[in-house]
Coordinates of N, CA and C and ligand atoms in Angstrom, one line a residue:
M295 N -26.6 -75.2 -55.6 CA -26.3 -76.0 -56.8 C -24.8 -76.4 -56.7
S296 N -24.5 -77.6 -57.1 CA -23.1 -78.1 -57.0 C -22.3 -77.4 -58.1
K297 N -21.0 -77.3 -57.9 CA -20.1 -76.7 -58.8 C -19.9 -77.5 -60.1
R298 N -19.7 -76.9 -61.2 CA -19.4 -77.6 -62.4 C -17.9 -78.0 -62.3
K299 N -17.7 -79.2 -62.9 CA -16.3 -79.7 -62.9 C -15.5 -79.1 -64.1
L300 N -14.5 -78.4 -63.9 CA -13.6 -77.8 -65.0 C -12.3 -78.5 -65.0
A301 N -11.8 -78.9 -66.2 CA -10.5 -79.4 -66.4 C -9.7 -78.6 -67.4
T302 N -8.4 -78.4 -67.3 CA -7.6 -77.8 -68.3 C -6.5 -78.8 -68.6
V303 N -6.2 -78.9 -69.9 CA -5.3 -79.9 -70.4 C -4.2 -79.2 -71.3
W304 N -3.0 -79.7 -71.1 CA -1.9 -79.2 -71.9 C -1.3 -80.3 -72.8
L305 N -1.6 -80.2 -74.1 CA -1.1 -81.1 -75.0 C 0.2 -80.5 -75.6
D306 N 0.3 -80.4 -77.0 CA 1.5 -79.8 -77.5 C 1.3 -78.3 -77.8
G307 N 1.6 -77.6 -76.7 CA 1.5 -76.1 -76.8 C 2.6 -75.5 -75.9
C308 N 2.6 -74.2 -75.9 CA 3.7 -73.5 -75.2 C 3.4 -73.1 -73.8
S309 N 2.1 -73.4 -73.4 CA 1.5 -73.0 -72.1 C 1.0 -71.6 -72.1
G310 N 1.2 -70.9 -73.3 CA 0.7 -69.5 -73.3 C -0.8 -69.4 -73.1
C311 N -1.5 -70.4 -73.6 CA -3.0 -70.4 -73.4 C -3.3 -70.5 -71.9
H312 N -2.5 -71.3 -71.2 CA -2.8 -71.4 -69.7 C -2.3 -70.1 -69.0
M313 N -1.3 -69.4 -69.6 CA -1.0 -68.1 -69.0 C -2.1 -67.1 -69.2
S314 N -2.8 -67.2 -70.3 CA -4.0 -66.3 -70.5 C -5.1 -66.6 -69.5
L315 N -5.3 -67.9 -69.3 CA -6.2 -68.3 -68.3 C -5.9 -67.7 -66.9
L316 N -4.6 -67.7 -66.6 CA -4.2 -67.2 -65.3 C -4.3 -65.6 -65.3
D317 N -4.3 -65.0 -66.5 CA -4.5 -63.6 -66.6 C -5.9 -63.1 -66.3
L318 N -6.8 -64.1 -66.0 CA -8.1 -63.7 -65.5 C -8.0 -63.1 -64.1
D319 N -6.9 -63.3 -63.5 CA -6.7 -62.6 -62.2 C -7.8 -62.8 -61.2
E320 N -8.4 -61.7 -60.7 CA -9.4 -61.8 -59.6 C -10.7 -62.5 -60.1
R321 N -10.9 -62.5 -61.4 CA -12.1 -63.2 -62.0 C -12.0 -64.7 -61.8
L322 N -10.8 -65.2 -61.5 CA -10.6 -66.6 -61.2 C -11.4 -66.9 -59.9
I323 N -11.3 -66.0 -58.9 CA -12.0 -66.2 -57.6 C -13.5 -66.2 -57.8
E324 N -14.0 -65.3 -58.7 CA -15.4 -65.3 -59.0 C -15.8 -66.6 -59.6
L325 N -15.0 -67.1 -60.6 CA -15.4 -68.3 -61.3 C -15.3 -69.6 -60.4
S326 N -14.4 -69.5 -59.4 CA -14.2 -70.6 -58.6 C -15.4 -70.9 -57.7
E327 N -16.3 -69.9 -57.6 CA -17.6 -70.1 -56.9 C -18.5 -71.0 -57.6
Q328 N -18.3 -71.2 -58.9 CA -19.2 -72.0 -59.8 C -18.5 -73.2 -60.4
F329 N -17.1 -73.1 -60.5 CA -16.4 -74.2 -61.1 C -15.4 -74.8 -60.1
E330 N -15.3 -76.1 -60.1 CA -14.3 -76.8 -59.3 C -13.2 -77.3 -60.3
L331 N -12.0 -76.9 -60.1 CA -10.9 -77.3 -61.0 C -10.5 -78.7 -60.6
V332 N -10.8 -79.7 -61.4 CA -10.6 -81.1 -61.0 C -9.3 -81.7 -61.7
Y333 N -8.8 -81.0 -62.7 CA -7.6 -81.5 -63.4 C -7.0 -80.3 -64.1
S334 N -5.6 -80.2 -64.0 CA -5.0 -79.1 -64.7 C -3.5 -79.1 -64.5
P335 N -2.6 -78.6 -65.4 CA -1.2 -78.5 -65.0 C -0.9 -77.5 -63.9
I336 N -1.9 -76.7 -63.6 CA -1.7 -75.7 -62.5 C -2.2 -76.2 -61.2
V337 N -2.7 -77.4 -61.1 CA -3.0 -78.0 -59.8 C -2.4 -79.4 -59.7
D338 N -2.6 -80.1 -58.6 CA -1.8 -81.3 -58.4 C -2.6 -82.6 -58.6
H339 N -3.8 -82.5 -59.2 CA -4.5 -83.7 -59.5 C -3.9 -84.5 -60.7
K340 N -3.6 -85.7 -60.5 CA -2.8 -86.5 -61.5 C -3.7 -87.3 -62.4
I341 N -5.0 -87.5 -62.1 CA -5.9 -88.3 -62.9 C -7.0 -87.5 -63.4
F342 N -7.3 -87.6 -64.7 CA -8.4 -86.9 -65.3 C -9.7 -87.7 -64.9
P343 N -10.6 -87.1 -64.1 CA -11.7 -87.8 -63.6 C -12.8 -88.1 -64.6
E344 N -13.8 -88.9 -64.2 CA -15.0 -89.1 -65.0 C -15.9 -87.9 -64.7
G345 N -16.9 -87.6 -65.7 CA -17.9 -86.6 -65.4 C -17.5 -85.2 -65.4
V346 N -16.5 -84.9 -66.2 CA -16.0 -83.5 -66.3 C -17.0 -82.7 -67.1
D347 N -17.4 -81.5 -66.7 CA -18.4 -80.7 -67.4 C -17.7 -80.0 -68.6
V348 N -16.6 -79.3 -68.3 CA -15.9 -78.5 -69.3 C -14.4 -78.8 -69.3
A349 N -13.8 -79.2 -70.5 CA -12.4 -79.3 -70.5 C -11.8 -78.3 -71.6
L350 N -10.9 -77.5 -71.1 CA -10.2 -76.6 -72.0 C -8.9 -77.2 -72.4
V351 N -8.8 -77.5 -73.7 CA -7.6 -78.2 -74.2 C -6.7 -77.3 -75.0
E352 N -5.5 -77.1 -74.4 CA -4.5 -76.3 -75.1 C -3.6 -77.3 -75.9
G353 N -3.2 -76.9 -77.1 CA -2.1 -77.6 -77.8 C -2.7 -78.6 -78.8
S354 N -1.8 -79.0 -79.7 CA -2.2 -79.9 -80.8 C -1.9 -81.3 -80.3
V355 N -2.3 -82.3 -81.2 CA -2.1 -83.7 -80.9 C -0.9 -84.1 -81.7
S356 N 0.2 -84.3 -81.0 CA 1.5 -84.5 -81.6 C 2.2 -85.8 -81.3
S357 N 1.8 -86.5 -80.3 CA 2.4 -87.8 -79.9 C 1.4 -88.8 -79.7
V358 N 1.8 -90.1 -79.6 CA 0.9 -91.2 -79.3 C 0.3 -90.9 -77.9
E359 N 1.0 -90.4 -77.0 CA 0.5 -90.1 -75.7 C -0.6 -89.0 -75.7
D360 N -0.4 -88.0 -76.6 CA -1.5 -87.0 -76.7 C -2.7 -87.6 -77.3
E361 N -2.6 -88.5 -78.3 CA -3.7 -89.1 -78.9 C -4.5 -90.0 -77.9
H362 N -3.8 -90.8 -77.2 CA -4.4 -91.6 -76.1 C -5.2 -90.7 -75.1
K363 N -4.5 -89.6 -74.7 CA -5.1 -88.7 -73.7 C -6.3 -88.1 -74.2
I364 N -6.3 -87.6 -75.5 CA -7.5 -86.8 -75.9 C -8.7 -87.7 -76.1
H365 N -8.5 -89.0 -76.5 CA -9.6 -89.9 -76.6 C -10.2 -90.2 -75.2
M366 N -9.3 -90.3 -74.2 CA -9.8 -90.5 -72.8 C -10.6 -89.3 -72.3
I367 N -10.0 -88.1 -72.6 CA -10.7 -86.9 -72.2 C -12.0 -86.7 -72.8
R368 N -12.1 -87.0 -74.1 CA -13.4 -86.9 -74.8 C -14.5 -87.8 -74.1
K369 N -14.1 -89.0 -73.8 CA -15.0 -89.9 -73.2 C -15.5 -89.4 -71.8
R370 N -14.7 -88.7 -71.1 CA -15.1 -88.3 -69.8 C -15.6 -86.8 -69.7
T371 N -15.8 -86.1 -70.8 CA -16.1 -84.7 -70.8 C -17.4 -84.4 -71.6
K372 N -18.2 -83.5 -71.0 CA -19.4 -83.1 -71.7 C -19.1 -82.1 -72.8
T373 N -18.4 -81.0 -72.4 CA -18.1 -79.9 -73.4 C -16.6 -79.8 -73.5
L374 N -16.1 -80.2 -74.7 CA -14.7 -80.1 -74.9 C -14.4 -78.9 -75.8
V375 N -13.5 -78.1 -75.3 CA -13.1 -76.8 -75.9 C -11.7 -76.9 -76.5
S376 N -11.6 -76.6 -77.8 CA -10.2 -76.4 -78.3 C -9.8 -75.0 -78.0
L377 N -8.8 -74.8 -77.1 CA -8.4 -73.5 -76.7 C -7.1 -73.1 -77.3
G378 N -7.2 -72.1 -78.2 CA -6.1 -71.5 -78.8 C -5.7 -72.2 -80.2
D379 N -4.9 -71.5 -80.9 CA -4.7 -71.9 -82.3 C -4.0 -73.2 -82.5
C380 N -3.2 -73.6 -81.5 CA -2.5 -74.9 -81.6 C -3.5 -76.1 -81.6
A381 N -4.5 -75.9 -80.7 CA -5.6 -76.9 -80.6 C -6.5 -76.8 -81.8
V382 N -6.8 -75.6 -82.3 CA -7.8 -75.3 -83.3 C -7.2 -75.7 -84.7
T383 N -6.0 -75.4 -85.0 CA -5.4 -75.5 -86.3 C -4.1 -76.4 -86.4
G384 N -3.5 -76.6 -85.3 CA -2.2 -77.2 -85.3 C -1.1 -76.1 -85.1
N385 N -1.3 -75.0 -85.7 CA -0.5 -73.8 -85.5 C 1.0 -74.1 -85.4
V386 N 1.8 -73.6 -84.5 CA 3.2 -73.7 -84.4 C 3.7 -75.2 -84.4
P387 N 3.1 -76.0 -83.6 CA 3.7 -77.4 -83.6 C 3.6 -78.1 -85.0
S388 N 2.5 -77.7 -85.8 CA 2.4 -78.4 -87.1 C 3.4 -77.9 -88.1
M389 N 4.2 -76.9 -87.8 CA 5.2 -76.5 -88.7 C 6.2 -77.7 -89.0
R390 N 6.2 -78.7 -88.2 CA 7.1 -79.8 -88.5 C 6.5 -80.8 -89.5
N391 N 5.2 -80.5 -89.9 CA 4.6 -81.5 -90.8 C 5.2 -81.6 -92.1
S392 N 6.0 -80.7 -92.5 CA 6.7 -80.8 -93.8 C 7.9 -81.7 -93.8
F393 N 8.3 -82.2 -92.6 CA 9.5 -83.0 -92.4 C 9.1 -84.3 -91.8
S394 N 10.0 -85.3 -92.0 CA 9.8 -86.6 -91.4 C 10.3 -86.5 -89.9
V395 N 9.7 -87.4 -89.1 CA 10.1 -87.4 -87.7 C 11.6 -87.7 -87.6
D396 N 12.0 -88.7 -88.4 CA 13.5 -89.1 -88.4 C 14.4 -87.9 -88.7
S397 N 14.0 -87.1 -89.7 CA 14.8 -86.0 -90.1 C 14.9 -84.9 -89.0
I398 N 13.7 -84.7 -88.3 CA 13.7 -83.7 -87.2 C 14.6 -84.2 -86.1
F399 N 14.5 -85.5 -85.7 CA 15.4 -86.0 -84.7 C 16.8 -85.9 -85.0
K400 N 17.1 -86.2 -86.3 CA 18.5 -86.1 -86.7 C 19.0 -84.6 -86.6
R401 N 18.2 -83.7 -87.0 CA 18.6 -82.3 -87.0 C 18.8 -81.8 -85.6
V402 N 17.8 -82.1 -84.7 CA 17.8 -81.6 -83.3 C 18.8 -82.3 -82.5
Y403 N 18.9 -83.6 -82.5 CA 19.7 -84.4 -81.5 C 21.0 -84.8 -82.0
E404 N 21.3 -84.7 -83.3 CA 22.6 -85.0 -83.9 C 23.3 -83.8 -84.4
E405 N 22.7 -83.2 -85.5 CA 23.4 -82.1 -86.1 C 23.6 -80.9 -85.2
N406 N 22.6 -80.6 -84.4 CA 22.7 -79.4 -83.5 C 23.0 -79.7 -82.1
A407 N 23.5 -80.9 -81.8 CA 23.8 -81.2 -80.4 C 25.3 -81.3 -80.2
L408 N 25.8 -80.9 -79.0 CA 27.2 -81.0 -78.6 C 27.5 -82.5 -78.4
Q409 N 26.6 -83.2 -77.8 CA 26.8 -84.6 -77.5 C 25.6 -85.4 -78.2
P410 N 25.8 -85.7 -79.5 CA 24.7 -86.3 -80.3 C 24.2 -87.6 -79.7
Q411 N 22.9 -87.6 -79.5 CA 22.3 -88.8 -78.9 C 20.8 -88.7 -79.1
I412 N 20.2 -89.7 -79.8 CA 18.8 -89.7 -80.1 C 18.1 -90.2 -78.8
P413 N 17.2 -89.4 -78.1 CA 16.6 -89.9 -76.9 C 15.6 -91.0 -77.1
S414 N 15.5 -91.9 -76.2 CA 14.6 -93.0 -76.3 C 13.8 -93.2 -75.0
D415 N 14.4 -93.2 -73.9 CA 13.7 -93.4 -72.6 C 12.9 -92.2 -72.2
G416 N 11.6 -92.5 -71.9 CA 10.8 -91.4 -71.3 C 10.3 -90.4 -72.3
V417 N 10.6 -90.6 -73.6 CA 10.2 -89.6 -74.6 C 9.0 -90.2 -75.3
P418 N 7.8 -89.4 -75.3 CA 6.7 -89.9 -76.0 C 6.9 -90.1 -77.5
K419 N 6.4 -91.1 -78.1 CA 6.6 -91.4 -79.5 C 5.8 -90.3 -80.3
L420 N 6.5 -89.7 -81.2 CA 5.8 -88.6 -82.0 C 5.0 -89.3 -83.1
L421 N 3.8 -88.7 -83.4 CA 3.0 -89.0 -84.6 C 3.7 -88.5 -85.8
S422 N 3.5 -89.1 -87.0 CA 4.1 -88.6 -88.2 C 3.6 -87.2 -88.6
R423 N 2.4 -86.9 -88.2 CA 1.9 -85.6 -88.4 C 1.2 -85.0 -87.2
V424 N 1.5 -83.7 -87.0 CA 0.8 -83.0 -85.9 C -0.6 -82.7 -86.4
R425 N -1.6 -82.9 -85.5 CA -3.0 -82.6 -85.9 C -3.8 -81.8 -84.9
P426 N -4.7 -81.0 -85.4 CA -5.6 -80.2 -84.5 C -6.5 -81.2 -83.8
V427 N -7.0 -80.8 -82.6 CA -7.8 -81.7 -81.8 C -9.0 -82.3 -82.5
H428 N -9.7 -81.5 -83.3 CA -11.0 -81.9 -83.9 C -10.7 -83.0 -85.0
E429 N -9.5 -83.2 -85.4 CA -9.2 -84.3 -86.4 C -9.1 -85.6 -85.7
I430 N -9.1 -85.6 -84.3 CA -8.9 -86.8 -83.6 C -10.3 -87.1 -82.9
V431 N -10.9 -86.1 -82.2 CA -12.1 -86.3 -81.5 C -13.1 -85.2 -81.8
P432 N -14.4 -85.3 -81.6 CA -15.3 -84.2 -81.8 C -15.0 -83.1 -80.8
V433 N -15.1 -81.9 -81.3 CA -14.9 -80.7 -80.4 C -16.2 -79.9 -80.4
D434 N -16.5 -79.4 -79.2 CA -17.8 -78.7 -79.0 C -17.7 -77.2 -79.3
V435 N -16.5 -76.6 -78.8 CA -16.4 -75.2 -79.0 C -14.9 -74.9 -79.4
F436 N -14.8 -74.0 -80.4 CA -13.5 -73.6 -80.9 C -13.2 -72.2 -80.4
V437 N -12.0 -72.0 -79.8 CA -11.6 -70.7 -79.3 C -10.3 -70.3 -80.0
P438 N -10.3 -69.6 -81.1 CA -9.0 -69.3 -81.7 C -8.3 -68.2 -81.0
G439 N -7.0 -68.0 -81.4 CA -6.2 -67.0 -80.8 C -4.9 -67.6 -80.3
C440 N -3.8 -66.8 -80.3 CA -2.5 -67.3 -79.9 C -1.8 -66.3 -79.0
P441 N -2.2 -66.3 -77.7 CA -3.3 -67.1 -77.2 C -4.6 -66.3 -77.2
P442 N -5.7 -67.0 -76.9 CA -7.0 -66.3 -76.7 C -6.8 -65.4 -75.5
S443 N -7.4 -64.2 -75.6 CA -7.3 -63.3 -74.5 C -8.0 -63.8 -73.2
A444 N -7.6 -63.2 -72.1 CA -8.3 -63.6 -70.8 C -9.7 -63.2 -70.9
D445 N -10.0 -62.1 -71.6 CA -11.4 -61.6 -71.7 C -12.2 -62.7 -72.5
T446 N -11.6 -63.2 -73.5 CA -12.3 -64.2 -74.3 C -12.6 -65.5 -73.5
I447 N -11.6 -65.9 -72.7 CA -11.8 -67.1 -71.9 C -12.8 -66.8 -70.8
Y448 N -12.9 -65.6 -70.3 CA -13.9 -65.3 -69.3 C -15.3 -65.4 -69.9
H449 N -15.4 -64.8 -71.1 CA -16.7 -64.8 -71.8 C -17.1 -66.2 -72.1
L450 N -16.2 -67.0 -72.6 CA -16.5 -68.5 -72.8 C -17.0 -69.1 -71.6
L451 N -16.4 -69.0 -70.5 CA -16.8 -69.7 -69.3 C -18.1 -69.2 -68.7
R452 N -18.3 -67.9 -68.8 CA -19.6 -67.3 -68.4 C -20.7 -67.8 -69.3
E453 N -20.5 -67.9 -70.6 CA -21.5 -68.4 -71.5 C -21.9 -69.8 -71.2
L454 N -20.8 -70.6 -70.9 CA -21.1 -72.1 -70.6 C -21.8 -72.2 -69.3
L455 N -21.5 -71.4 -68.3 CA -22.2 -71.4 -67.1 C -23.7 -71.0 -67.3
A456 N -24.0 -70.2 -68.2 CA -25.3 -69.7 -68.5 C -26.1 -70.8 -69.4
G457 N -25.4 -71.8 -69.7 CA -26.0 -72.9 -70.5 C -26.0 -72.6 -72.0
R458 N -25.2 -71.6 -72.4 CA -25.1 -71.3 -73.9 C -23.8 -71.8 -74.4
T459 N -23.8 -72.2 -75.7 CA -22.5 -72.6 -76.3 C -22.1 -71.4 -77.2
P460 N -21.1 -70.7 -76.8 CA -20.7 -69.5 -77.6 C -20.0 -69.9 -78.9
N461 N -20.2 -69.1 -79.9 CA -19.5 -69.3 -81.2 C -18.4 -68.2 -81.3
L462 N -17.2 -68.7 -81.1 CA -16.1 -67.7 -81.0 C -15.2 -67.8 -82.2
A463 N -15.7 -68.5 -83.3 CA -14.9 -68.5 -84.5 C -14.7 -67.1 -85.1
G464 N -13.5 -66.8 -85.4 CA -13.2 -65.5 -86.0 C -13.0 -64.4 -85.0
T465 N -13.0 -64.7 -83.7 CA -12.8 -63.7 -82.7 C -11.7 -64.1 -81.8
T466 N -11.0 -63.1 -81.3 CA -9.9 -63.4 -80.4 C -10.0 -62.6 -79.1
H467 N -11.0 -61.7 -79.1 CA -11.0 -60.7 -78.0 C -12.4 -60.3 -77.7
F468 N -12.7 -60.2 -76.4 CA -14.0 -59.7 -76.0 C -13.7 -58.7 -74.9
G469 N -14.6 -57.7 -74.7 CA -14.5 -56.8 -73.6 C -13.5 -55.7 -73.9
A470 N -13.1 -55.0 -72.8 CA -12.2 -53.9 -72.9 C -10.8 -54.4 -73.3
Ligands
LIG551 FE1 1.2 -71.1 -77.2 FE2 -0.2 -69.8 -79.1 FE3 -0.2 -72.5 -79.1 FE4 -1.5 -71.2 -77.1 S1 -2.0 -71.1 -79.3 S2 -0.2 -72.9 -76.9 S3 -0.2 -69.4 -76.9 S4 1.6 -71.1 -79.5

């Protein structure tokens, strides 16, 4: 049987959810027998391919670039997983939602900078509000936790391999 195509995506998050994925340790070797990692910040593939079976999405949708990316990912993915509280609720990145983008830029790049300068080149345009992934595209599985534990991610991937869609709402930990 051919391997399932797995992608992991890093939107507006701290990478802690990816650290949890790496905490699977030797279980990554076991999973690699059934999953092929086709896109991820931890590998060198630059293009999100067509026909992805499972995409684990870390982080909220905070910029125009994130919004464009999550629409493209949704179109190319069978099972889209919101991985971690930033993807599920907006979490830490959404703390900026009480403020305007202009006031945040002023605070960060003018009032708190030694050399005040609002960046423009190469900086993704921020959306006026940070939003969880499901407010932009349909999500198939929600995995709360900040970050979700490695055991939870392992359980999720084993269930998906078995053809089941786990309901992880309200849980952050499985196993020992
Ligand atoms: Fe980081 Fe927590 Fe957000 Fe994951 S859910 S990206 S660990 S802040």
